[in-house]
Amino acid sequence: MKLHSAWLAFVTLPFLRVFAVPAPSHHDCAHVVKERVEPPRNWVPLGPAPADHILELRIGLPQPNFHLLEEALYQVSDPYHDRYGVHYSKEAVEEMVAPHPTSVTAVEEWLETYGIGESDLTRSSAGDWVKIRVPIALAEEMLHTTYSIWAHTLDGDLVVRTTSYSLPQYLHPHIELIQPTTMFARLKGMKSTLHWPDHDEEVTYFSQAKAVPTLTQALGSIQVDPSCTQTITLSCLRQLYNATGYNSSATNGNVLGITGYLEQYLNIQDLQQFYALYRPDAVNSTFAYVSINGGQNSQNISEAGPEADLDSQYAWGLTYPTGGIFYSTGGSPPINLSAHTPTNTNEPYAEWIDYVLNQTNPPQTISTSYGDDEQTVPQSYAVRVCNDLAQLGARGVSLLFSSGDFGVGDGNPNPANQTCLTNDGRNLTRFIPDFPASCPFVTTVGGTIGVPETAVFFSGGGFSNYFPRPSYQDSAVTGYLSKLPPGLYEGLYNPNGRAYPDVSALAYNFSIVNQGKLGKIGGTSASGPTFAAIVSLLNDARLSSGLPVLGFLNPLLYTKGIAGLTDITMGHNPGCGTQGFNATTGWDPVTGLGTPNFGMLKDIILSTT
């Protein structure tokens, strides 16, 4: 498609100096398809995208020395390595992922042929991402493609996307990917259940703690109150995970971050009422709020988000007085607006990564309860985002992600309605892994239920189709696979893929305050921040002992850390018309290595220097 002169005469936009094409030589270069996808199921095109709709294109430049970063990450994360805990600075990490100068020059010259100069660019801190704002008409000219408005047949959400784009052949070695183009992902919060048996009961705000019942139920050497079999509270988690009596510091610089997306607002009134009920010493405490990409945090009680309330109440309730940060990131992949007038079609997760990577001192622990079906995320984009997360790990950040709430299924909460078909045009029946849960550079948290714990039926788990199995989990995963009956689920999963979850925690019947009322909620949205809180307490213990924080956890968890985890051996995660995988002795793709024993983990990490 050519940019017509009538379009040039009509449009005057402040973010580009000119739209003229001064150097036809690059335009005449043969364009070759860079990426092509099959439209995922349930997405249908409505028609051409409006020519004046603005896209913020993210151009990923190759990271030729990423292998050096990966090597460095594993060195500082391996408890048996001499460099364990010697994390890298922001500047050192950026140097390892910086693009080659020839790629920078090639991309700059290409953009200049479309009148896009340096003042029109936004670069990531490492220079490996370049962002530009252009109208659809210009994006189509640059990428030799056609954008359409696509609607999701299940809920009517709209998104502006294309199924393929092309670049001049000489640019292929210098541009790894461009989005939004072929990405149809639908970022979602990990919630399988939301129960409000007491939702007609107003929460009474009071300053006195409820009486803690006598501990009577024995689980080996751990005593847990019998009420915890029906309702999970902060006290239940502290008892079950052997954290009772540990007091974190308010002055050692430890911070626990929580991410929020999709207009999930963290309500301060709800948080304070929860503290009054279950953590009275935290009443009137505050947290830092960071808005990214226009993210909001409305305090209208009717807009209080159960996801954000759950994450904050349990993560910070378990770790108080450790500092807290809530990141509210605006935007979402599909925008539900009137037809042909979408105003924001960018995927918000990348905006959060950009922001955090640009911070000199990010939180030592960050919990995320969002993700998507791996197959709806183009592999090039998934790999790049995963590599960005590795940067945070090398800098000493522990990243915890919920594993998903649909077992091995495709995101439909009714297992009977799960289709579990591939989106590659072949429509093969396969288990559907989640991303970023499948990224090998994060710690993924599955779910359990009950006291004593068994695997909860919705615990997401399985094997990535994008990422190969990392060496740190070779022994654990091959041990599990060797115990599977021959031929079981053959062809439904990738036995050589990155396996998840890594660990687990309780994920059902959590008592929260939402919109001023008390109720119960469940999902790996509960287990993720719970395990993150335990990690934050471990970081607190190391900081208070003069030791560096833990950073990327998995090499530790799969070695020395196993002794501080309680193996979960019962339950399964059904989906796709199957019973899914079984929990069993050792690692399994339902509960991972097991649930945390804070006291034992603390002893391990304090003896690991």
Coordinates of C-alpha atoms in Angstrom, one line a residue:
M1 CA 0.0 0.0 0.0
K2 CA 1.2 3.5 -0.9
L3 CA 0.7 6.6 1.2
H4 CA -1.5 8.7 -1.1
S5 CA -0.9 12.5 -1.5
A6 CA -4.5 13.2 -0.4
W7 CA -3.7 11.6 2.9
L8 CA -0.6 13.7 3.3
A9 CA -2.5 16.9 2.6
F10 CA -5.3 16.0 5.0
V11 CA -3.3 15.0 8.1
T12 CA -1.4 17.3 10.4
L13 CA 0.0 15.6 13.4
P14 CA 2.2 17.0 16.1
F15 CA 4.1 13.8 16.8
L16 CA 5.7 13.6 13.4
R17 CA 7.5 16.4 11.7
V18 CA 6.7 15.3 8.1
F19 CA 5.2 12.4 6.3
A20 CA 7.0 12.9 3.0
V21 CA 9.2 10.1 1.6
P22 CA 12.5 11.7 0.8
A23 CA 14.6 8.6 0.1
P24 CA 12.8 6.2 -2.3
S25 CA 15.8 3.8 -2.3
H26 CA 14.6 2.1 0.9
H27 CA 11.0 2.0 -0.3
D28 CA 12.1 0.2 -3.4
C29 CA 13.8 -2.5 -1.5
A30 CA 11.9 -5.8 -1.6
H31 CA 9.8 -6.4 1.4
V32 CA 9.8 -9.9 2.9
V33 CA 7.3 -11.2 5.4
K34 CA 8.7 -10.9 8.9
E35 CA 5.9 -12.6 10.8
R36 CA 2.6 -14.3 9.9
V37 CA 0.0 -15.8 12.2
E38 CA -3.3 -17.6 11.9
P39 CA -6.1 -15.6 13.5
P40 CA -6.8 -17.2 16.9
R41 CA -10.2 -18.8 17.4
N42 CA -13.1 -16.5 18.3
W43 CA -11.6 -13.5 16.6
V44 CA -13.4 -12.2 13.5
P45 CA -12.5 -9.1 11.4
L46 CA -15.1 -6.3 11.2
G47 CA -13.4 -4.3 8.5
P48 CA -10.5 -2.0 7.8
A49 CA -9.0 0.0 10.7
P50 CA -9.5 3.7 10.4
A51 CA -6.6 5.4 8.6
D52 CA -6.2 8.0 11.3
H53 CA -6.2 5.7 14.3
I54 CA -2.9 6.1 16.2
L55 CA -0.7 3.1 16.9
E56 CA 2.3 3.1 19.2
L57 CA 4.6 0.7 17.5
R58 CA 7.2 -1.0 19.6
I59 CA 10.3 -2.0 17.5
G60 CA 12.5 -4.6 19.1
L61 CA 16.2 -4.5 18.1
P62 CA 18.2 -7.7 18.5
Q63 CA 20.2 -8.3 21.7
P64 CA 23.4 -9.9 20.3
N65 CA 24.9 -10.4 23.7
F66 CA 21.9 -11.8 25.5
H67 CA 23.8 -15.0 26.1
L68 CA 26.1 -13.1 28.3
L69 CA 23.2 -11.8 30.4
E70 CA 21.8 -15.3 30.6
E71 CA 25.1 -16.7 31.8
A72 CA 25.4 -13.9 34.3
L73 CA 21.9 -14.5 35.6
Y74 CA 22.5 -18.2 36.3
Q75 CA 25.8 -17.4 38.0
V76 CA 24.3 -14.9 40.5
S77 CA 21.3 -17.2 41.1
D78 CA 23.1 -20.5 41.6
P79 CA 23.7 -21.1 45.3
Y80 CA 26.8 -23.2 44.5
H81 CA 28.5 -20.5 42.4
D82 CA 31.1 -18.1 43.6
R83 CA 29.1 -15.2 42.3
Y84 CA 25.9 -16.1 44.0
G85 CA 24.0 -13.0 45.1
V86 CA 26.4 -10.6 43.4
H87 CA 23.7 -9.0 41.3
Y88 CA 24.4 -6.6 38.5
S89 CA 23.7 -2.9 38.3
K90 CA 21.1 -1.4 35.9
E91 CA 24.0 -0.1 33.7
A92 CA 25.8 -3.4 33.6
V93 CA 22.7 -5.3 32.5
E94 CA 21.8 -2.7 29.9
E95 CA 25.3 -3.0 28.4
M96 CA 24.7 -6.8 28.0
V97 CA 21.4 -6.4 26.2
A98 CA 22.2 -3.3 24.1
P99 CA 21.7 -3.6 20.3
H100 CA 24.6 -3.5 17.9
P101 CA 25.3 0.1 16.6
T102 CA 24.7 -1.1 13.1
S103 CA 21.2 -2.2 14.0
V104 CA 20.5 1.2 15.7
T105 CA 21.7 3.0 12.6
A106 CA 19.8 0.8 10.1
V107 CA 16.5 1.4 12.0
E108 CA 17.1 5.1 12.4
E109 CA 17.8 5.5 8.6
W110 CA 14.7 3.4 7.8
L111 CA 12.5 5.5 10.0
E112 CA 13.9 8.7 8.6
T113 CA 12.7 7.8 5.1
Y114 CA 9.2 8.1 6.5
G115 CA 9.9 11.5 8.1
I116 CA 10.3 10.0 11.6
G117 CA 13.3 11.6 13.3
E118 CA 15.1 11.3 16.6
S119 CA 12.7 13.6 18.4
D120 CA 9.8 11.4 17.4
L121 CA 11.3 8.3 19.0
T122 CA 11.1 6.9 22.5
R123 CA 13.9 4.5 23.4
S124 CA 14.1 2.0 26.2
S125 CA 16.8 2.5 28.8
A126 CA 19.0 -0.1 27.1
G127 CA 18.1 1.1 23.6
D128 CA 16.8 -2.3 22.6
W129 CA 13.2 -1.1 22.1
V130 CA 12.2 1.9 20.0
K131 CA 8.7 3.3 20.2
I132 CA 7.0 5.5 17.6
R133 CA 3.4 6.9 17.3
V134 CA 2.1 6.7 13.8
P135 CA -1.4 6.6 12.1
I136 CA -2.6 3.3 10.7
A137 CA -2.1 4.6 7.1
L138 CA 1.6 5.2 7.7
A139 CA 2.1 1.9 9.6
E140 CA 0.5 0.0 6.7
E141 CA 2.9 1.7 4.3
M142 CA 5.9 1.0 6.4
L143 CA 5.0 -2.7 7.1
H144 CA 3.4 -3.5 3.8
T145 CA 0.3 -4.7 5.6
T146 CA -3.4 -4.0 6.2
Y147 CA -4.7 -3.5 9.7
S148 CA -8.3 -4.5 10.6
I149 CA -10.6 -4.1 13.5
W150 CA -11.1 -7.5 15.1
A151 CA -13.9 -8.5 17.5
H152 CA -13.9 -11.3 20.0
T153 CA -17.1 -13.4 19.5
L154 CA -17.5 -14.3 23.1
D155 CA -17.6 -10.8 24.6
G156 CA -17.3 -8.2 21.8
D157 CA -13.9 -6.8 22.7
L158 CA -12.2 -5.0 19.9
V159 CA -8.6 -4.9 18.9
V160 CA -6.7 -3.4 15.9
R161 CA -4.4 -6.0 14.4
T162 CA -3.0 -7.6 11.3
T163 CA -2.1 -11.2 10.6
S164 CA 1.2 -10.5 8.9
Y165 CA 3.7 -7.8 8.3
S166 CA 6.8 -7.3 6.1
L167 CA 10.0 -5.4 6.2
P168 CA 12.7 -4.7 3.6
Q169 CA 15.0 -7.7 3.5
Y170 CA 18.0 -5.8 4.6
L171 CA 16.2 -4.9 7.9
H172 CA 15.4 -8.4 9.0
P173 CA 18.8 -8.9 10.9
H174 CA 18.3 -5.5 12.6
I175 CA 14.6 -5.8 13.8
E176 CA 13.5 -8.7 15.9
L177 CA 9.8 -7.9 16.0
I178 CA 7.3 -5.1 15.8
Q179 CA 4.1 -4.9 17.9
P180 CA 1.2 -4.3 18.0
T181 CA 0.8 -6.2 14.7
T182 CA 0.1 -10.0 15.1
M183 CA -0.6 -10.2 18.8
F184 CA -4.1 -11.2 19.7
A185 CA -3.4 -12.0 23.4
R186 CA -6.0 -11.1 26.0
L187 CA -4.3 -10.4 29.3
K188 CA -6.4 -11.7 32.1
G189 CA -6.4 -11.9 35.9
M190 CA -5.9 -15.3 37.4
K191 CA -9.2 -15.9 39.1
S192 CA -11.2 -19.1 38.8
T193 CA -13.6 -18.5 41.7
L194 CA -15.2 -15.6 43.4
H195 CA -17.5 -16.5 46.3
W196 CA -19.4 -14.0 48.4
P197 CA -21.4 -16.1 50.9
D198 CA -21.3 -13.1 53.3
H199 CA -21.5 -10.3 50.7
D200 CA -24.6 -8.9 52.3
E201 CA -22.7 -8.4 55.6
E202 CA -21.1 -5.0 56.0
V203 CA -17.6 -5.2 57.4
T204 CA -17.4 -3.6 60.8
Y205 CA -14.3 -1.4 61.1
F206 CA -12.8 -1.9 64.5
S207 CA -9.3 -1.6 66.0
Q208 CA -9.2 -4.7 68.1
A209 CA -8.0 -8.0 66.6
K210 CA -10.2 -11.0 66.7
A211 CA -9.2 -13.6 69.2
V212 CA -6.9 -16.2 67.7
P213 CA -8.3 -19.7 68.4
T214 CA -6.1 -22.4 70.0
L215 CA -4.0 -24.3 67.5
T216 CA -5.3 -27.8 67.4
Q217 CA -4.9 -29.5 64.0
A218 CA -1.5 -31.1 63.6
L219 CA 0.3 -31.3 60.3
G220 CA 3.5 -33.1 61.1
S221 CA 5.3 -30.5 63.3
I222 CA 3.1 -27.6 62.3
Q223 CA -0.1 -26.8 64.2
V224 CA -3.0 -25.1 62.3
D225 CA -6.3 -24.0 63.6
P226 CA -9.2 -26.1 62.4
S227 CA -11.1 -23.0 61.2
C228 CA -8.5 -22.8 58.4
T229 CA -10.2 -25.8 56.7
Q230 CA -13.1 -23.5 55.9
T231 CA -11.7 -19.9 55.6
I232 CA -8.1 -18.8 54.9
T233 CA -6.8 -15.8 56.8
L234 CA -3.4 -14.2 57.4
S235 CA -3.2 -16.2 60.6
C236 CA -3.9 -19.5 58.8
L237 CA -1.1 -18.8 56.3
R238 CA 1.4 -17.8 58.9
Q239 CA 0.6 -21.0 60.9
L240 CA 0.6 -23.3 57.9
Y241 CA 3.8 -21.9 56.3
N242 CA 5.7 -21.7 59.6
A243 CA 6.0 -17.9 59.6
T244 CA 4.3 -17.2 63.0
G245 CA 6.4 -15.0 65.2
Y246 CA 8.7 -13.6 62.5
N247 CA 8.8 -9.8 62.5
S248 CA 10.0 -8.0 59.4
S249 CA 11.9 -4.8 59.4
A250 CA 10.6 -1.4 58.4
T251 CA 14.0 0.1 57.9
N252 CA 16.2 -2.2 55.8
G253 CA 14.9 -1.1 52.4
N254 CA 12.9 -4.2 51.6
V255 CA 9.9 -3.6 49.2
L256 CA 7.2 -5.9 47.9
G257 CA 5.6 -4.8 44.6
I258 CA 2.2 -5.7 43.2
T259 CA 1.2 -5.2 39.6
G260 CA -2.3 -4.2 38.6
Y261 CA -3.9 -4.1 35.1
L262 CA -7.3 -4.0 33.4
E263 CA -8.7 -1.3 35.7
Q264 CA -8.3 -3.4 38.8
Y265 CA -8.2 -0.7 41.5
L266 CA -6.7 -1.2 44.9
N267 CA -9.2 0.3 47.4
I268 CA -7.6 1.9 50.5
Q269 CA -10.8 1.7 52.5
D270 CA -11.0 -2.1 51.8
L271 CA -7.3 -2.5 52.7
Q272 CA -7.7 -0.7 56.0
Q273 CA -10.8 -2.7 56.9
F274 CA -9.0 -5.9 56.1
Y275 CA -6.1 -4.8 58.4
A276 CA -8.6 -4.0 61.2
L277 CA -9.9 -7.5 60.9
Y278 CA -6.7 -9.5 60.5
R279 CA -3.7 -7.2 60.9
P280 CA -4.6 -4.4 63.4
D281 CA -1.0 -3.2 63.8
A282 CA -1.0 -2.3 60.1
V283 CA -4.0 0.0 60.3
N284 CA -3.3 3.4 58.9
S285 CA -0.1 2.2 57.1
T286 CA 0.4 3.3 53.6
F287 CA 1.9 2.1 50.3
A288 CA 3.4 3.8 47.2
Y289 CA 1.2 4.1 44.2
V290 CA 2.8 4.3 40.7
S291 CA 0.7 5.1 37.6
I292 CA 2.1 3.7 34.3
N293 CA 0.8 4.4 30.9
G294 CA -2.1 6.4 32.3
G295 CA -3.1 3.7 34.9
Q296 CA -5.6 4.9 37.5
N297 CA -6.6 3.8 41.0
S298 CA -10.1 5.0 41.5
Q299 CA -11.2 5.1 45.2
N300 CA -14.9 4.8 44.3
I301 CA -15.8 1.9 46.5
S302 CA -18.0 0.5 43.8
E303 CA -15.0 0.2 41.5
A304 CA -12.8 -1.6 44.0
G305 CA -11.2 -4.6 42.2
P306 CA -11.3 -8.0 43.9
E307 CA -8.0 -8.9 42.2
A308 CA -6.2 -5.9 43.4
D309 CA -7.8 -6.1 46.9
L310 CA -6.8 -9.8 47.2
D311 CA -3.2 -9.2 46.1
S312 CA -2.6 -6.3 48.4
Q313 CA -4.4 -7.5 51.5
Y314 CA -2.5 -10.8 51.6
A315 CA 0.9 -9.8 50.2
W316 CA 1.2 -6.8 52.5
G317 CA -0.8 -8.2 55.3
L318 CA 1.8 -11.0 55.6
T319 CA 4.8 -8.8 55.3
Y320 CA 3.9 -5.6 57.2
P321 CA 5.8 -3.4 58.0
T322 CA 7.8 -4.1 54.8
G323 CA 7.2 -1.4 52.2
G324 CA 4.8 -1.9 49.4
I325 CA 4.3 -0.5 45.8
F326 CA 1.2 -0.9 43.7
Y327 CA 1.7 -0.5 40.0
S328 CA -1.4 0.5 38.0
T329 CA -0.7 0.1 34.3
G330 CA -3.3 1.5 31.9
G331 CA -4.4 0.0 28.7
S332 CA -5.4 -3.5 27.6
P333 CA -5.0 -5.5 24.4
P334 CA -8.7 -5.5 23.6
I335 CA -10.7 -2.3 24.1
N336 CA -14.4 -2.5 24.4
L337 CA -15.6 0.6 22.6
S338 CA -18.1 1.4 19.9
A339 CA -17.2 -0.1 16.5
H340 CA -14.4 1.5 14.5
T341 CA -13.3 3.9 17.3
P342 CA -10.8 2.0 19.5
T343 CA -8.3 4.4 21.1
N344 CA -5.8 2.1 22.8
T345 CA -4.7 -1.2 21.3
N346 CA -1.4 -1.7 23.0
E347 CA -0.6 -4.6 25.3
P348 CA -0.1 -3.1 28.7
Y349 CA 2.3 -5.6 30.2
A350 CA 5.2 -4.3 28.1
E351 CA 4.6 -0.8 29.4
W352 CA 5.1 -2.1 32.9
I353 CA 8.3 -3.8 32.0
D354 CA 9.6 -0.7 30.3
Y355 CA 9.0 1.3 33.5
V356 CA 10.5 -1.1 36.0
L357 CA 13.6 -1.7 33.9
N358 CA 14.2 2.0 33.8
Q359 CA 14.2 2.2 37.7
T360 CA 17.5 2.2 39.4
N361 CA 16.1 0.4 42.5
P362 CA 13.1 -1.7 41.7
P363 CA 11.4 -3.7 44.5
Q364 CA 13.2 -6.9 45.5
T365 CA 10.1 -9.0 45.1
I366 CA 7.2 -8.4 42.6
S367 CA 4.0 -10.4 42.4
T368 CA 1.9 -10.6 39.2
S369 CA -1.5 -12.4 38.9
Y370 CA -2.1 -11.9 35.2
G371 CA -1.3 -13.9 32.1
D372 CA -2.6 -15.3 28.9
D373 CA -2.7 -18.4 26.8
E374 CA 0.8 -18.9 25.5
Q375 CA -0.3 -19.6 21.9
T376 CA -2.1 -16.2 21.6
V377 CA 1.2 -14.4 22.2
P378 CA 3.5 -14.5 19.1
Q379 CA 6.6 -16.5 20.0
S380 CA 9.0 -13.7 19.0
Y381 CA 7.2 -11.4 21.5
A382 CA 7.0 -14.0 24.3
V383 CA 10.7 -14.7 24.0
R384 CA 11.5 -11.0 24.0
V385 CA 9.4 -10.3 27.1
C386 CA 10.8 -13.3 28.9
N387 CA 14.3 -12.0 28.1
D388 CA 13.3 -8.6 29.6
L389 CA 12.3 -10.4 32.8
A390 CA 15.7 -12.0 32.9
Q391 CA 17.2 -8.6 33.1
L392 CA 15.3 -8.0 36.4
G393 CA 16.4 -11.3 37.7
A394 CA 20.1 -10.4 37.1
R395 CA 19.5 -7.2 39.0
G396 CA 18.3 -9.1 42.1
V397 CA 14.5 -9.0 41.6
S398 CA 12.4 -12.1 42.5
L399 CA 9.5 -12.3 40.0
L400 CA 6.5 -14.4 41.1
F401 CA 3.7 -15.2 38.6
S402 CA 0.4 -17.1 39.1
S403 CA 0.2 -20.3 37.1
G404 CA -3.3 -19.8 35.8
D405 CA -6.7 -21.0 36.8
F406 CA -7.8 -23.5 34.2
G407 CA -5.7 -26.6 34.8
V408 CA -4.3 -27.8 31.5
G409 CA -7.2 -26.1 29.6
D410 CA -7.7 -23.1 27.4
G411 CA -9.1 -20.5 29.7
N412 CA -12.8 -21.5 29.5
P413 CA -13.9 -21.8 33.2
N414 CA -16.2 -24.7 32.2
P415 CA -13.9 -27.7 31.5
A416 CA -16.7 -29.2 29.4
N417 CA -16.5 -26.3 27.0
Q418 CA -12.8 -26.2 26.5
T419 CA -11.7 -26.8 23.0
C420 CA -7.9 -26.9 23.5
L421 CA -7.1 -26.5 19.8
T422 CA -3.9 -25.0 18.4
N423 CA -4.0 -21.6 16.7
D424 CA -1.5 -22.6 14.0
G425 CA -4.1 -23.4 11.4
R426 CA -3.9 -27.1 12.1
N427 CA -6.5 -27.1 14.9
L428 CA -4.7 -29.9 16.7
T429 CA -5.9 -30.8 20.2
R430 CA -3.3 -29.7 22.7
F431 CA -3.0 -28.7 26.3
I432 CA -2.8 -24.9 26.5
P433 CA 0.1 -23.5 28.6
D434 CA 0.1 -20.0 30.1
F435 CA 2.5 -17.1 29.5
P436 CA 4.4 -15.5 31.3
A437 CA 4.0 -18.5 33.6
S438 CA 5.9 -20.5 31.0
C439 CA 8.9 -18.1 31.0
P440 CA 12.0 -19.9 32.4
F441 CA 13.2 -16.7 34.1
V442 CA 10.3 -16.3 36.6
T443 CA 9.0 -18.4 39.5
T444 CA 5.5 -19.7 38.8
V445 CA 3.1 -20.5 41.6
G446 CA 0.4 -23.1 41.4
G447 CA -2.5 -23.6 43.8
T448 CA -3.5 -26.0 46.7
I449 CA -6.7 -26.4 48.7
G450 CA -7.5 -27.5 52.2
V451 CA -5.6 -28.3 55.4
P452 CA -3.7 -30.6 55.0
E453 CA -3.1 -29.4 51.4
T454 CA -3.9 -31.1 48.2
A455 CA -3.7 -29.7 44.6
V456 CA -6.6 -27.5 43.8
F457 CA -8.4 -28.6 40.7
F458 CA -7.9 -25.4 38.7
S459 CA -4.1 -25.1 39.3
G460 CA -2.5 -24.2 36.0
G461 CA 0.4 -26.3 35.0
G462 CA 2.1 -28.0 32.1
F463 CA 4.8 -27.5 29.5
S464 CA 5.7 -24.6 27.3
N465 CA 5.6 -25.0 23.5
Y466 CA 7.9 -21.9 23.1
F467 CA 10.6 -22.3 25.7
P468 CA 12.9 -25.4 26.1
R469 CA 13.3 -26.9 29.5
P470 CA 16.0 -25.0 31.5
S471 CA 18.8 -27.1 33.0
Y472 CA 17.9 -26.1 36.6
Q473 CA 14.8 -28.3 36.4
D474 CA 16.1 -31.2 34.3
S475 CA 16.4 -33.7 37.1
A476 CA 13.1 -32.8 38.7
V477 CA 11.0 -32.9 35.5
T478 CA 12.6 -35.9 33.9
G479 CA 12.0 -37.7 37.2
Y480 CA 8.3 -36.9 36.9
L481 CA 8.0 -37.8 33.2
S482 CA 9.7 -41.2 33.9
K483 CA 6.8 -42.0 36.2
L484 CA 4.0 -41.3 33.7
P485 CA 2.3 -44.3 32.1
P486 CA 3.8 -44.9 28.6
G487 CA 1.9 -42.9 26.0
L488 CA -0.2 -40.9 28.5
Y489 CA -1.3 -37.7 26.8
E490 CA 1.2 -38.3 24.0
G491 CA 1.0 -35.4 21.6
L492 CA -1.0 -33.2 24.0
Y493 CA 2.0 -31.5 25.5
N494 CA 5.7 -30.8 24.9
P495 CA 7.8 -33.0 27.3
N496 CA 10.9 -31.0 26.4
G497 CA 9.4 -27.6 27.2
R498 CA 9.9 -25.4 30.3
A499 CA 7.7 -27.1 32.9
Y500 CA 5.6 -25.2 35.5
P501 CA 4.6 -24.4 38.1
D502 CA 7.7 -24.2 40.2
V503 CA 6.0 -24.0 43.6
S504 CA 2.5 -23.6 45.1
A505 CA 0.5 -22.2 47.9
L506 CA -3.1 -22.2 49.1
A507 CA -5.5 -20.8 46.5
Y508 CA -9.0 -21.2 47.8
N509 CA -11.5 -19.6 50.3
F510 CA -9.4 -16.6 51.1
S511 CA -11.3 -14.1 53.2
I512 CA -11.0 -10.6 51.7
V513 CA -12.7 -7.2 52.0
N514 CA -14.0 -5.9 48.7
Q515 CA -16.3 -3.0 48.2
G516 CA -16.7 -2.7 51.9
K517 CA -17.9 -6.2 52.4
L518 CA -16.4 -9.5 53.6
G519 CA -16.3 -12.5 51.3
K520 CA -14.2 -15.4 50.0
I521 CA -12.2 -15.6 46.9
G522 CA -10.0 -18.2 45.2
G523 CA -7.6 -18.7 42.4
T524 CA -3.9 -18.7 41.8
S525 CA -4.3 -15.0 42.2
A526 CA -4.3 -15.9 45.9
S527 CA -1.4 -18.4 45.9
G528 CA 0.9 -16.0 43.8
P529 CA 1.0 -13.1 46.3
T530 CA 1.1 -15.5 49.2
F531 CA 4.3 -17.1 48.0
A532 CA 5.6 -13.7 47.0
A533 CA 5.0 -12.6 50.6
I534 CA 7.1 -15.5 51.9
V535 CA 9.9 -14.6 49.5
S536 CA 9.7 -11.0 50.6
L537 CA 10.1 -12.2 54.2
L538 CA 13.1 -14.2 53.2
N539 CA 14.6 -11.2 51.5
D540 CA 13.9 -9.3 54.7
A541 CA 15.9 -11.9 56.7
R542 CA 18.8 -11.7 54.3
L543 CA 18.9 -7.9 54.3
S544 CA 18.7 -7.8 58.1
S545 CA 21.7 -10.2 58.2
G546 CA 23.8 -8.1 55.8
L547 CA 23.3 -10.6 52.9
P548 CA 22.2 -9.7 49.3
V549 CA 18.6 -10.5 48.3
L550 CA 17.6 -13.7 46.6
G551 CA 16.9 -12.5 43.1
F552 CA 15.9 -15.1 40.5
L553 CA 14.8 -18.0 42.7
N554 CA 14.6 -21.1 40.6
P555 CA 18.2 -22.4 40.7
L556 CA 18.0 -22.2 44.5
L557 CA 14.5 -23.8 44.8
Y558 CA 15.4 -26.8 42.7
T559 CA 18.5 -27.5 44.7
K560 CA 19.0 -26.4 48.3
G561 CA 15.5 -24.9 48.6
I562 CA 13.8 -28.3 48.1
A563 CA 14.4 -29.0 51.8
G564 CA 12.3 -26.0 52.7
L565 CA 9.3 -27.0 50.7
T566 CA 6.4 -29.3 51.6
D567 CA 5.7 -31.8 48.8
I568 CA 2.0 -32.0 47.8
T569 CA 1.2 -35.5 46.5
M570 CA -2.5 -35.6 45.9
G571 CA -4.9 -33.9 43.4
H572 CA -4.8 -33.2 39.7
N573 CA -5.6 -30.3 37.2
P574 CA -8.3 -31.4 34.7
G575 CA -8.9 -29.8 31.4
C576 CA -9.2 -30.4 27.6
G577 CA -11.5 -33.4 28.3
T578 CA -8.8 -35.1 30.5
Q579 CA -8.0 -35.5 34.2
G580 CA -4.9 -33.4 33.5
F581 CA -1.6 -34.1 35.4
N582 CA -1.4 -35.7 38.8
A583 CA 0.3 -34.3 41.9
T584 CA 2.8 -36.8 43.1
T585 CA 6.0 -37.3 45.1
G586 CA 8.6 -34.8 43.9
W587 CA 8.0 -32.1 41.3
D588 CA 4.8 -32.2 39.3
P589 CA 3.0 -29.9 36.8
V590 CA 0.2 -29.2 39.3
T591 CA 1.9 -28.0 42.5
G592 CA 5.6 -27.8 41.4
L593 CA 8.1 -28.6 44.2
G594 CA 5.5 -27.8 46.9
T595 CA 4.5 -25.2 49.4
P596 CA 6.8 -23.0 51.5
N597 CA 8.0 -23.7 55.0
F598 CA 9.3 -20.2 55.9
G599 CA 11.3 -21.3 59.0
M600 CA 13.2 -24.0 57.1
L601 CA 13.7 -21.8 54.1
K602 CA 15.0 -19.0 56.3
D603 CA 17.6 -21.3 57.8
I604 CA 18.6 -22.4 54.3
I605 CA 19.0 -18.9 52.8
L606 CA 20.8 -17.5 55.8
S607 CA 23.4 -20.2 55.5
T608 CA 23.7 -19.7 51.7
T609 CA 26.1 -16.8 51.1

